[in-house]
Amino acid sequence: LSAHVDSWEGHSGATDNGTGTVTMMEALRILKAVLPNPSRTILVGHWSGEEQGLDGSGALAADHPAVVEGLQFAFNQDNGTGRIVGTGPSILPENGARLAQYLGQMPSALTQYIRLAGPSGVGGGSDHASFLCRGAPAASLGALSWDYSLTSWHTNRDSYDKVMQDDLRHNATLTAMFAYLASEDPARSSRTLMSPMPNGPNGQPITIPNCGAPQRASTTYRR
């Protein structure tokens, strides 16, 4: 389970990405109550340095290749406060059927508005990319953004009053179910890449991005 805790500008970072962080904390609380002995270890990453280049998640992935190798799924939530309405297998198309199977086992009240996308490029905008670029399964849990991109994202308006409480509860419940089903799935998730890779928006072939080297120290600025 994956979200980042760094904020932006002069406010609390409520939706970027406090809501994602709370979603993962609440999902873990649910899982501890209903699945005290999971078949797979369930880790929660509250990443720092996402805004600076995915440094927190990138450092863990670089330092712990055994975790990346053993990963069944990483479920990452980042974009604001609305209900989760989309996910997909990204560059590992065989996992699309697996995600569909998980969704089919959940109540329709939680899943009726979720669009399961087909295979796509990685994209480097959030922490799931730190795992996808290493060939490990990771799914972005995309939410309704409301006015996130136009009003609060990366501004000093990203404050607590923007949080939608009912949607946050919905997202935590859905995330807990994804983690439950992935943990108890007897089959290992696929690592088979798309072949050939499709073309991106500008006609260029999609490639797996270079994972890069995460920054290990910050620079101190003084007046």
C-alpha positions in Angstrom: 0.0 0.0 0.0 1.5 3.3 -1.1 1.0 7.0 -0.6 3.2 10.0 0.1 3.3 12.3 3.2 5.2 15.3 1.8 3.1 18.5 1.4 3.5 21.4 -1.0 3.6 25.2 -0.6 2.3 26.9 2.5 -0.5 24.6 3.7 -1.1 21.1 5.1 -1.1 19.1 1.8 -4.5 17.8 2.7 -5.3 16.2 -0.7 -1.7 15.9 -1.9 -1.3 13.6 -0.4 -2.8 13.5 3.1 -6.0 11.8 1.8 -4.0 9.1 0.2 -2.0 8.6 3.4 -5.1 8.4 5.5 -6.6 6.0 3.0 -3.7 3.6 3.5 -3.7 3.9 7.3 -7.4 3.2 7.5 -7.1 0.3 5.1 -4.4 -1.2 7.3 -6.6 -0.8 10.4 -9.4 -2.7 8.6 -7.0 -5.4 7.5 -5.6 -5.9 11.0 -9.2 -6.4 12.2 -10.4 -8.8 9.5 -7.1 -10.5 8.3 -4.8 -10.8 11.3 -2.7 -13.5 9.6 -2.4 -12.6 5.9 -0.9 -15.1 3.5 1.5 -12.4 2.2 3.1 -9.7 4.2 1.3 -6.4 3.8 3.5 -3.3 3.9 2.4 0.4 3.9 4.8 3.0 2.5 4.2 6.6 3.6 6.8 8.1 1.2 8.7 11.3 1.6 10.2 13.0 -1.4 7.5 12.1 -3.9 7.4 15.8 -5.0 11.2 15.8 -5.5 11.3 12.8 -7.8 9.8 9.7 -6.1 12.8 9.6 -3.8 11.2 7.8 -0.8 9.7 4.9 -2.8 12.6 4.9 -5.2 15.1 4.4 -2.3 13.1 1.5 -0.8 12.8 -0.2 -4.2 16.5 0.3 -4.9 17.6 -0.8 -1.5 15.3 -3.8 -1.2 15.3 -5.8 -4.4 13.8 -8.8 -2.6 10.7 -6.8 -1.7 10.4 -5.7 -5.3 10.9 -9.3 -6.5 8.3 -10.7 -4.1 5.7 -8.0 -4.7 2.2 -9.3 -5.6 0.8 -5.7 -6.1 1.5 -2.2 -5.0 -1.7 -0.1 -4.8 -0.9 3.6 -4.8 -3.4 6.5 -4.3 -2.4 10.1 -4.9 -4.7 12.4 -6.8 -7.0 14.2 -4.5 -10.1 13.5 -2.4 -12.7 12.0 -4.7 -13.8 8.4 -4.9 -11.6 5.9 -6.7 -13.0 5.4 -10.2 -10.2 3.8 -12.2 -7.2 1.5 -12.2 -5.4 -0.8 -14.6 -2.4 -3.1 -15.2 -0.2 -0.5 -16.9 2.6 -2.3 -18.8 1.8 -5.8 -17.4 -1.3 -6.6 -19.4 -1.9 -10.1 -18.0 -2.7 -8.5 -14.6 -5.8 -6.8 -16.1 -7.7 -10.0 -15.7 -6.4 -10.4 -12.2 -7.6 -7.0 -11.2 -11.0 -7.7 -12.9 -11.2 -10.9 -10.8 -10.6 -8.9 -7.6 -13.2 -6.3 -8.5 -15.7 -9.1 -9.3 -15.4 -10.3 -5.7 -16.2 -6.9 -4.2 -19.7 -5.5 -3.6 -21.1 -3.7 -6.6 -21.8 -0.6 -4.5 -18.0 -0.1 -4.3 -17.1 -1.0 -7.9 -20.0 0.0 -10.1 -18.3 3.3 -11.2 -14.8 1.9 -11.5 -13.3 1.8 -15.0 -10.7 -0.9 -15.5 -8.3 0.5 -18.1 -6.4 -1.6 -20.5 -2.6 -1.8 -20.7 -0.9 1.6 -20.8 2.4 3.4 -20.2 3.9 3.8 -16.8 3.8 7.5 -16.2 6.1 9.0 -13.7 3.8 11.2 -11.6 3.5 9.1 -8.5 5.1 6.4 -6.4 3.7 3.3 -8.2 6.2 4.2 -11.0 9.1 3.3 -8.7 7.9 -0.3 -8.8 6.7 -0.5 -12.4 10.0 0.8 -13.7 11.6 -2.3 -12.1 9.0 -4.6 -13.7 7.0 -5.2 -10.6 3.1 -5.0 -10.5 1.8 -1.7 -9.3 -1.6 -0.1 -9.8 -2.6 3.5 -9.5 -6.0 3.9 -7.8 -7.2 7.0 -9.7 -9.9 9.1 -8.1 -12.3 11.8 -9.1 -10.3 14.9 -8.9 -13.1 17.4 -8.3 -11.3 20.8 -8.6 -8.0 19.4 -7.3 -6.0 20.2 -10.4 -7.5 23.6 -10.9 -7.9 24.9 -7.3 -5.8 23.1 -4.6 -3.0 21.1 -6.2 0.4 22.5 -5.3 -1.0 25.6 -3.8 -1.6 27.1 -0.3 -5.3 26.2 -0.7 -4.7 22.5 -0.2 -6.3 22.5 3.2 -8.5 20.2 5.3 -11.8 21.7 4.1 -11.2 20.1 0.7 -11.4 16.5 2.1 -14.5 14.5 1.2 -15.1 12.3 4.2 -17.5 9.8 2.6 -15.2 9.3 -0.4 -12.2 8.8 1.9 -14.1 6.0 3.7 -15.1 4.5 0.4 -11.5 4.5 -0.8 -10.1 3.0 2.4 -12.6 0.2 2.2 -11.9 -0.5 -1.5 -8.2 -0.4 -0.9 -8.4 -2.9 2.0 -10.4 -5.3 -0.2 -7.7 -5.0 -3.0 -5.0 -5.8 -0.5 -7.0 -8.6 1.1 -7.6 -10.3 -2.3 -4.0 -9.8 -3.5 -2.7 -11.3 -0.2 -4.8 -14.4 -0.4 -4.5 -14.9 -4.2 -2.8 -18.4 -4.6 -1.3 -17.4 -7.9 1.6 -15.0 -8.4 0.9 -11.9 -10.3 2.3 -11.6 -13.9 5.6 -9.9 -14.8 5.1 -10.3 -18.5 5.6 -7.0 -20.3 3.5 -5.7 -23.2 5.1 -6.8 -26.4 5.3 -4.8 -28.6 5.0 -1.7 -26.5 2.2 0.6 -27.9 2.8 4.1 -29.1 2.2 7.0 -26.7 0.2 10.2 -27.2 2.8 11.8 -29.5 3.3 8.6 -31.6 6.5 7.7 -29.7 6.8 4.1 -28.5 6.2 3.7 -24.8 9.2 2.5 -22.9 9.8 1.6 -19.3 11.3 4.7 -17.7 14.7 4.7 -16.2 14.3 4.2 -12.5 17.0 6.7 -11.8 19.0 7.1 -8.6 16.9 8.5 -5.7 18.4 11.5 -3.9 19.8 10.5 -0.5 20.3 13.9 1.0 18.6 17.3 0.7 20.3 20.6 0.1 20.0 23.2 2.9 19.2 26.7 1.7 20.2 29.6 3.8 19.5 33.3 3.5 
